[in-house]
Structures are given as structure tokens and as C-alpha cells.
């Protein structure tokens, strides 16, 4: 396996395909770089170098007891890009990975980045607070933590249904995608995935978004049951200085799989623009 060593010694698995302008991919919780297979193969076949990695404590990367927080995730990404000497990249993040991209730019700037894409992403701030009253209440995330601890294997099977919109009437259910979601989730550390819930829900990305002056594309389905569009992209696009939002009618959270062809086409158009 190809790995990069982080500042604390943790080894992060990554894949690096193709040649050309660089596109990086940051995955959602509780998945791995494999969640990007459809986008990576497509863009690599269209003349891009595509790089995706397993977040620490996820997938094939080291399972660390500490460092499962958004600042460290962003610093890990910076270490990887520095090691590969990436320049002019387009950074793409899905869900938690979208927060990771925002925090990376907030902490490390845009010297290695030319564009960004946030897909079904968690910014600006998922959890409800006195100053953020319209987001999701804390008991939603407490419920995620409880389900994870009580029966992680069963929970990931159940979570895949709303994640891909398979619980909707007349949905075309792919057992293979459910199995893949389960497998990717089970590869990670229980403790790391537990900590990551706090990272993606309680981190306030507002200041990070304000620093994202590069061209930014937001993509999200209006039937996202995991990260509702009203508390996510529809708010983020008003904060970002240089962004546009494309909404997918009826699309779920896992739209990179269920709407892969449309997502791929939109990414290619944005990359070429």
C-alpha cells in the first residue's frame, strides 16, 4: 500500500492515479477513498491526476487514539500535499470531507489550491447552538454515537438506506452499494469514527468559508436525509465569496454514487471552466 507519514507518525493510505492537473478527493464519514471510485476513474480517463486518501482512523490508514478532529484532518491533508508537492489543485470534498477541505483552506491557505468543490458538505455548522438555532439538535448526533457503540455493524447497514435514498418509494436499491458502505465503515476504528461525529457536527466552518476566495462549486441533492440542504449548501453559498450552487432534484446524500454520471459531468465542466 502507498502511505504518507503524518507529523505524529501516523501513516495515511492514499491512491494516486493518472497524469495532468491535480484533483484531490476527501471522503465522507464513515467511508474511505474508495467512495470516490466513479469520479477518480472518470477524471483520470479525461486527463487528470486524481489523489484520494483514507482519513486517519478510517479505511486502510492508521487507527490513532488522538487526532481525530478537524484541525488534524486538515493538517494531515496539508502534509500529504506537501509531500507530493501538489500545485494548482482542485480540492473536492464530500460531506465530512467538504468540511475538511474548508478547514484546510482556513488553516493553510490556497497556495496549492486553485478551485474547490463541496458536495453534500457539512459546512457551515451542523449542530444547533444558541447562535446557530436552525441547525440539527445535539440529540441527533448523540443518537449517532449511541447507535455506533451499541451495534456498529447493524447501524451501518441501516444507515446506507437513507444515505443513498434507498428508503424512498420506487428507489432502485443496490445491495452491492449497501455492502460496500458497510465494508468501508467497518474498516475504520470504532473510536476514531466516534470522535469524527463530534468533528463533523460541532466544528463551525464559517470563518473557513469566508477565506475560500477561490472559485467554489457546491453540489447537493434537495432530498439529502443525512445533511439537509437547508442547513448546509443553501447557507454556505451565502457565506462563500466566490461560489455557485447546483441543486439536484430528488438526489440523496450519496449522490456521487447514485448520480455519478451527472456529478462527473458537472465536475468536468467546472474543471475545464
mmCIF file of C-alpha atoms in Angstrom:
data_model
loop_
_atom_site.group_PDB
_atom_site.id
_atom_site.type_symbol
_atom_site.label_atom_id
_atom_site.label_comp_id
_atom_site.label_asym_id
_atom_site.label_seq_id
_atom_site.Cartn_x
_atom_site.Cartn_y
_atom_site.Cartn_z
ATOM 1 C CA UNK A 1 0.000 0.000 0.000
ATOM 2 C CA UNK A 2 1.088 3.572 -0.657
ATOM 3 C CA UNK A 3 1.174 5.665 2.501
ATOM 4 C CA UNK A 4 2.301 9.068 3.720
ATOM 5 C CA UNK A 5 3.641 9.652 7.228
ATOM 6 C CA UNK A 6 1.974 12.405 9.220
ATOM 7 C CA UNK A 7 3.598 14.694 11.792
ATOM 8 C CA UNK A 8 2.644 12.369 14.656
ATOM 9 C CA UNK A 9 3.921 9.292 12.810
ATOM 10 C CA UNK A 10 0.506 8.062 11.656
ATOM 11 C CA UNK A 11 0.515 6.505 8.208
ATOM 12 C CA UNK A 12 -2.220 7.656 5.840
ATOM 13 C CA UNK A 13 -3.126 5.469 2.867
ATOM 14 C CA UNK A 14 -3.642 7.184 -0.469
ATOM 15 C CA UNK A 15 -4.039 6.385 -4.147
ATOM 16 C CA UNK A 16 -2.604 8.486 -6.927
ATOM 17 C CA UNK A 17 -3.865 7.793 -10.448
ATOM 18 C CA UNK A 18 -3.235 9.356 -13.830
ATOM 19 C CA UNK A 19 -1.351 12.404 -15.013
ATOM 20 C CA UNK A 20 -2.324 16.009 -15.619
ATOM 21 C CA UNK A 21 -3.851 18.769 -13.490
ATOM 22 C CA UNK A 22 -4.331 17.564 -9.917
ATOM 23 C CA UNK A 23 -7.695 16.818 -8.323
ATOM 24 C CA UNK A 24 -7.815 15.733 -4.672
ATOM 25 C CA UNK A 25 -10.700 13.912 -3.017
ATOM 26 C CA UNK A 26 -11.686 13.963 0.672
ATOM 27 C CA UNK A 27 -14.302 11.356 1.599
ATOM 28 C CA UNK A 28 -17.280 11.412 3.923
ATOM 29 C CA UNK A 29 -17.902 9.622 7.219
ATOM 30 C CA UNK A 30 -17.530 6.652 7.771
ATOM 31 C CA UNK A 31 -16.132 5.821 4.340
ATOM 32 C CA UNK A 32 -12.776 5.595 2.552
ATOM 33 C CA UNK A 33 -11.092 6.788 -0.625
ATOM 34 C CA UNK A 34 -12.977 4.008 -2.418
ATOM 35 C CA UNK A 35 -16.152 6.092 -2.181
ATOM 36 C CA UNK A 36 -14.640 8.190 -4.993
ATOM 37 C CA UNK A 37 -14.012 5.334 -7.431
ATOM 38 C CA UNK A 38 -16.525 6.543 -10.032
ATOM 39 C CA UNK A 39 -15.163 10.092 -10.020
ATOM 40 C CA UNK A 40 -11.497 9.058 -9.940
ATOM 41 C CA UNK A 41 -11.743 6.656 -12.860
ATOM 42 C CA UNK A 42 -13.733 9.159 -14.917
ATOM 43 C CA UNK A 43 -11.436 12.131 -14.326
ATOM 44 C CA UNK A 44 -8.230 10.107 -14.672
ATOM 45 C CA UNK A 45 -9.573 8.933 -18.036
ATOM 46 C CA UNK A 46 -10.092 12.578 -19.023
ATOM 47 C CA UNK A 47 -6.535 13.727 -18.418
ATOM 48 C CA UNK A 48 -6.390 14.491 -14.695
ATOM 49 C CA UNK A 49 -4.169 13.266 -11.890
ATOM 50 C CA UNK A 50 -6.503 12.174 -9.111
ATOM 51 C CA UNK A 51 -5.466 11.694 -5.491
ATOM 52 C CA UNK A 52 -7.685 10.273 -2.746
ATOM 53 C CA UNK A 53 -6.784 9.172 0.759
ATOM 54 C CA UNK A 54 -8.304 7.409 3.741
ATOM 55 C CA UNK A 55 -8.749 9.870 6.609
ATOM 56 C CA UNK A 56 -6.877 8.821 9.755
ATOM 57 C CA UNK A 57 -8.767 6.124 11.681
ATOM 58 C CA UNK A 58 -10.734 5.314 8.514
ATOM 59 C CA UNK A 59 -10.150 2.611 5.939
ATOM 60 C CA UNK A 60 -6.547 1.479 5.495
ATOM 61 C CA UNK A 61 -4.960 4.387 7.383
ATOM 62 C CA UNK A 62 -3.588 4.028 10.892
ATOM 63 C CA UNK A 63 -6.123 3.984 13.696
ATOM 64 C CA UNK A 64 -4.989 6.716 16.051
ATOM 65 C CA UNK A 65 -6.314 7.301 19.548
ATOM 66 C CA UNK A 66 -5.766 11.059 19.283
ATOM 67 C CA UNK A 67 -6.006 13.491 16.398
ATOM 68 C CA UNK A 68 -9.484 12.543 15.241
ATOM 69 C CA UNK A 69 -10.533 16.175 14.910
ATOM 70 C CA UNK A 70 -10.999 18.609 12.052
ATOM 71 C CA UNK A 71 -7.794 20.570 12.609
ATOM 72 C CA UNK A 72 -5.697 17.412 12.485
ATOM 73 C CA UNK A 73 -7.575 16.100 9.444
ATOM 74 C CA UNK A 74 -6.777 19.362 7.645
ATOM 75 C CA UNK A 75 -3.146 19.237 8.736
ATOM 76 C CA UNK A 76 -2.883 15.641 7.512
ATOM 77 C CA UNK A 77 -4.128 16.770 4.112
ATOM 78 C CA UNK A 78 -1.547 19.562 4.121
ATOM 79 C CA UNK A 79 1.217 17.080 4.926
ATOM 80 C CA UNK A 80 0.129 14.831 2.061
ATOM 81 C CA UNK A 81 0.005 17.694 -0.447
ATOM 82 C CA UNK A 82 3.385 18.974 0.721
ATOM 83 C CA UNK A 83 4.907 15.514 0.354
ATOM 84 C CA UNK A 84 3.547 15.184 -3.189
ATOM 85 C CA UNK A 85 4.377 18.852 -3.929
ATOM 86 C CA UNK A 86 0.909 19.401 -5.354
ATOM 87 C CA UNK A 87 0.287 22.733 -7.062
ATOM 88 C CA UNK A 88 -2.861 24.272 -8.527
ATOM 89 C CA UNK A 89 -5.129 21.503 -7.283
ATOM 90 C CA UNK A 90 -8.879 21.363 -7.379
ATOM 91 C CA UNK A 91 -9.949 20.057 -3.967
ATOM 92 C CA UNK A 92 -13.176 18.062 -3.821
ATOM 93 C CA UNK A 93 -14.822 17.046 -0.567
ATOM 94 C CA UNK A 94 -17.994 15.116 0.175
ATOM 95 C CA UNK A 95 -19.879 15.534 3.461
ATOM 96 C CA UNK A 96 -17.255 15.472 6.245
ATOM 97 C CA UNK A 97 -14.635 15.732 3.514
ATOM 98 C CA UNK A 98 -16.159 19.035 2.463
ATOM 99 C CA UNK A 99 -15.547 20.320 5.961
ATOM 100 C CA UNK A 100 -12.010 19.019 5.743
ATOM 101 C CA UNK A 101 -11.411 20.991 2.533
ATOM 102 C CA UNK A 102 -12.816 24.157 4.116
ATOM 103 C CA UNK A 103 -10.709 23.745 7.255
ATOM 104 C CA UNK A 104 -7.614 23.023 5.140
ATOM 105 C CA UNK A 105 -8.041 26.332 3.313
ATOM 106 C CA UNK A 106 -8.845 28.112 6.559
ATOM 107 C CA UNK A 107 -5.621 26.852 8.158
ATOM 108 C CA UNK A 108 -3.253 26.545 5.197
ATOM 109 C CA UNK A 109 -4.478 28.968 2.566
ATOM 110 C CA UNK A 110 -4.715 28.470 -1.175
ATOM 111 C CA UNK A 111 -1.084 28.364 -2.295
ATOM 112 C CA UNK A 112 -1.595 24.786 -3.511
ATOM 113 C CA UNK A 113 -5.253 25.141 -4.497
ATOM 114 C CA UNK A 114 -6.962 26.782 -7.476
ATOM 115 C CA UNK A 115 -10.589 25.636 -7.098
ATOM 116 C CA UNK A 116 -12.807 23.727 -4.671
ATOM 117 C CA UNK A 117 -15.928 21.589 -4.866
ATOM 118 C CA UNK A 118 -18.093 20.860 -1.819
ATOM 119 C CA UNK A 119 -20.576 18.024 -2.372
ATOM 120 C CA UNK A 120 -23.342 17.414 0.188
ATOM 121 C CA UNK A 121 -20.912 19.006 2.613
ATOM 122 C CA UNK A 122 -21.309 19.610 6.344
ATOM 123 C CA UNK A 123 -20.391 23.338 6.476
ATOM 124 C CA UNK A 124 -21.173 25.837 7.729
ATOM 125 C CA UNK A 125 -22.165 24.343 11.122
ATOM 126 C CA UNK A 126 -24.287 21.246 11.614
ATOM 127 C CA UNK A 127 -25.157 21.320 15.298
ATOM 128 C CA UNK A 128 -27.702 23.639 16.864
ATOM 129 C CA UNK A 129 -26.338 26.265 19.257
ATOM 130 C CA UNK A 130 -27.750 29.485 20.740
ATOM 131 C CA UNK A 131 -26.093 31.417 17.906
ATOM 132 C CA UNK A 132 -26.910 28.737 15.323
ATOM 133 C CA UNK A 133 -30.551 27.898 16.123
ATOM 134 C CA UNK A 134 -31.645 26.483 12.766
ATOM 135 C CA UNK A 135 -29.275 23.509 12.606
ATOM 136 C CA UNK A 136 -29.737 19.966 13.926
ATOM 137 C CA UNK A 137 -30.129 19.481 17.702
ATOM 138 C CA UNK A 138 -27.361 17.726 19.633
ATOM 139 C CA UNK A 139 -29.573 14.696 20.326
ATOM 140 C CA UNK A 140 -29.334 13.786 16.626
ATOM 141 C CA UNK A 141 -25.578 13.340 16.949
ATOM 142 C CA UNK A 142 -25.870 11.699 20.362
ATOM 143 C CA UNK A 143 -28.115 9.170 18.640
ATOM 144 C CA UNK A 144 -25.456 8.501 16.011
ATOM 145 C CA UNK A 145 -22.865 7.894 18.716
ATOM 146 C CA UNK A 146 -25.181 5.579 20.625
ATOM 147 C CA UNK A 147 -26.020 3.541 17.521
ATOM 148 C CA UNK A 148 -22.340 3.290 16.655
ATOM 149 C CA UNK A 149 -21.420 1.908 20.075
ATOM 150 C CA UNK A 150 -24.383 -0.453 20.507
ATOM 151 C CA UNK A 151 -24.237 -2.175 17.107
ATOM 152 C CA UNK A 152 -21.887 -0.591 14.621
ATOM 153 C CA UNK A 153 -22.273 -3.372 12.060
ATOM 154 C CA UNK A 154 -26.051 -3.239 12.135
ATOM 155 C CA UNK A 155 -26.112 0.544 12.194
ATOM 156 C CA UNK A 156 -24.034 0.869 9.028
ATOM 157 C CA UNK A 157 -26.405 -1.500 7.208
ATOM 158 C CA UNK A 158 -29.339 0.679 8.272
ATOM 159 C CA UNK A 159 -27.611 4.000 7.587
ATOM 160 C CA UNK A 160 -26.873 3.065 3.987
ATOM 161 C CA UNK A 161 -30.601 3.182 3.195
ATOM 162 C CA UNK A 162 -31.210 6.926 3.759
ATOM 163 C CA UNK A 163 -27.624 7.706 2.730
ATOM 164 C CA UNK A 164 -28.374 6.508 -0.810
ATOM 165 C CA UNK A 165 -32.087 7.326 -0.708
ATOM 166 C CA UNK A 166 -32.975 3.635 -0.915
ATOM 167 C CA UNK A 167 -35.758 4.161 1.625
ATOM 168 C CA UNK A 168 -37.701 6.323 -0.824
ATOM 169 C CA UNK A 169 -40.658 4.924 -2.830
ATOM 170 C CA UNK A 170 -39.629 3.266 -6.093
ATOM 171 C CA UNK A 171 -35.921 3.613 -5.322
ATOM 172 C CA UNK A 172 -33.655 1.254 -7.236
ATOM 173 C CA UNK A 173 -31.771 -0.431 -4.399
ATOM 174 C CA UNK A 174 -28.235 -1.719 -4.961
ATOM 175 C CA UNK A 175 -27.311 -4.381 -2.428
ATOM 176 C CA UNK A 176 -23.751 -4.048 -3.658
ATOM 177 C CA UNK A 177 -23.612 -0.391 -2.655
ATOM 178 C CA UNK A 178 -25.080 -1.204 0.754
ATOM 179 C CA UNK A 179 -22.420 -3.882 1.213
ATOM 180 C CA UNK A 180 -19.676 -1.510 0.060
ATOM 181 C CA UNK A 181 -20.842 1.181 2.500
ATOM 182 C CA UNK A 182 -20.847 -1.389 5.314
ATOM 183 C CA UNK A 183 -17.409 -2.721 4.408
ATOM 184 C CA UNK A 184 -15.837 0.718 4.207
ATOM 185 C CA UNK A 185 -17.354 1.718 7.534
ATOM 186 C CA UNK A 186 -16.236 -1.469 9.268
ATOM 187 C CA UNK A 187 -12.646 -0.966 8.087
ATOM 188 C CA UNK A 188 -12.315 2.078 10.314
ATOM 189 C CA UNK A 189 -11.690 2.438 14.020
ATOM 190 C CA UNK A 190 -14.775 2.498 16.226
ATOM 191 C CA UNK A 191 -13.155 5.102 18.451
ATOM 192 C CA UNK A 192 -11.985 7.211 15.513
ATOM 193 C CA UNK A 193 -15.410 7.134 13.896
ATOM 194 C CA UNK A 194 -16.983 8.042 17.248
ATOM 195 C CA UNK A 195 -14.684 11.067 17.572
ATOM 196 C CA UNK A 196 -15.337 12.064 13.972
ATOM 197 C CA UNK A 197 -19.032 12.628 14.727
ATOM 198 C CA UNK A 198 -18.035 15.473 17.041
ATOM 199 C CA UNK A 199 -15.612 16.769 14.404
ATOM 200 C CA UNK A 200 -18.126 16.974 11.580
ATOM 201 C CA UNK A 201 -21.091 18.142 13.660
ATOM 202 C CA UNK A 202 -19.637 20.615 16.154
ATOM 203 C CA UNK A 203 -16.973 22.338 14.047
ATOM 204 C CA UNK A 204 -18.012 25.812 12.923
ATOM 205 C CA UNK A 205 -16.637 26.339 9.406
ATOM 206 C CA UNK A 206 -17.998 29.858 8.917
ATOM 207 C CA UNK A 207 -14.629 31.609 9.090
ATOM 208 C CA UNK A 208 -13.053 28.952 6.858
ATOM 209 C CA UNK A 209 -15.703 29.518 4.200
ATOM 210 C CA UNK A 210 -15.049 33.263 4.282
ATOM 211 C CA UNK A 211 -11.392 32.567 3.432
ATOM 212 C CA UNK A 212 -12.296 30.457 0.394
ATOM 213 C CA UNK A 213 -11.850 33.184 -2.208
ATOM 214 C CA UNK A 214 -11.086 30.675 -4.979
ATOM 215 C CA UNK A 215 -13.872 29.578 -7.361
ATOM 216 C CA UNK A 216 -16.028 27.098 -5.454
ATOM 217 C CA UNK A 217 -18.801 24.826 -6.699
ATOM 218 C CA UNK A 218 -21.406 23.385 -4.344
ATOM 219 C CA UNK A 219 -23.394 20.323 -5.396
ATOM 220 C CA UNK A 220 -26.186 18.867 -3.273
ATOM 221 C CA UNK A 221 -29.424 16.958 -3.600
ATOM 222 C CA UNK A 222 -32.605 18.522 -2.282
ATOM 223 C CA UNK A 223 -33.580 15.154 -0.739
ATOM 224 C CA UNK A 224 -30.422 14.759 1.349
ATOM 225 C CA UNK A 225 -31.582 12.976 4.521
ATOM 226 C CA UNK A 226 -28.143 12.989 6.174
ATOM 227 C CA UNK A 227 -27.015 16.610 5.759
ATOM 228 C CA UNK A 228 -30.170 18.576 4.918
ATOM 229 C CA UNK A 229 -29.567 21.107 2.169
ATOM 230 C CA UNK A 230 -31.265 23.934 4.088
ATOM 231 C CA UNK A 231 -28.638 23.830 6.850
ATOM 232 C CA UNK A 232 -25.751 23.105 4.501
ATOM 233 C CA UNK A 233 -25.209 24.230 0.902
ATOM 234 C CA UNK A 234 -28.015 26.798 0.840
ATOM 235 C CA UNK A 235 -26.345 28.523 3.779
ATOM 236 C CA UNK A 236 -22.745 28.011 2.680
ATOM 237 C CA UNK A 237 -23.281 29.577 -0.738
ATOM 238 C CA UNK A 238 -24.296 32.814 1.016
ATOM 239 C CA UNK A 239 -21.055 32.859 3.028
ATOM 240 C CA UNK A 240 -18.545 31.828 0.361
ATOM 241 C CA UNK A 241 -17.104 34.821 -1.527
ATOM 242 C CA UNK A 242 -16.915 33.150 -4.955
ATOM 243 C CA UNK A 243 -19.336 30.237 -5.114
ATOM 244 C CA UNK A 244 -22.231 28.786 -7.062
ATOM 245 C CA UNK A 245 -24.689 26.086 -6.010
ATOM 246 C CA UNK A 246 -26.206 23.436 -8.242
ATOM 247 C CA UNK A 247 -29.079 21.523 -6.674
ATOM 248 C CA UNK A 248 -30.005 18.017 -7.814
ATOM 249 C CA UNK A 249 -33.739 17.423 -7.664
ATOM 250 C CA UNK A 250 -34.557 14.355 -5.578
ATOM 251 C CA UNK A 251 -30.926 13.360 -5.067
ATOM 252 C CA UNK A 252 -29.745 11.789 -1.785
ATOM 253 C CA UNK A 253 -26.630 12.341 0.298
ATOM 254 C CA UNK A 254 -24.715 9.633 -1.537
ATOM 255 C CA UNK A 255 -25.202 11.312 -4.913
ATOM 256 C CA UNK A 256 -21.633 10.628 -6.038
ATOM 257 C CA UNK A 257 -22.805 7.020 -6.376
ATOM 258 C CA UNK A 258 -26.490 7.334 -7.242
ATOM 259 C CA UNK A 259 -25.976 10.246 -9.655
ATOM 260 C CA UNK A 260 -22.382 9.503 -10.649
ATOM 261 C CA UNK A 261 -22.762 10.372 -14.333
ATOM 262 C CA UNK A 262 -24.294 13.760 -13.570
ATOM 263 C CA UNK A 263 -21.751 14.540 -10.847
ATOM 264 C CA UNK A 264 -18.879 13.533 -13.129
ATOM 265 C CA UNK A 265 -20.149 15.734 -15.945
ATOM 266 C CA UNK A 266 -20.551 18.721 -13.615
ATOM 267 C CA UNK A 267 -17.069 18.213 -12.183
ATOM 268 C CA UNK A 268 -15.510 18.043 -15.636
ATOM 269 C CA UNK A 269 -17.298 21.208 -16.733
ATOM 270 C CA UNK A 270 -16.107 23.038 -13.607
ATOM 271 C CA UNK A 271 -12.545 21.789 -14.020
ATOM 272 C CA UNK A 272 -12.411 22.968 -17.617
ATOM 273 C CA UNK A 273 -14.022 26.334 -16.876
#
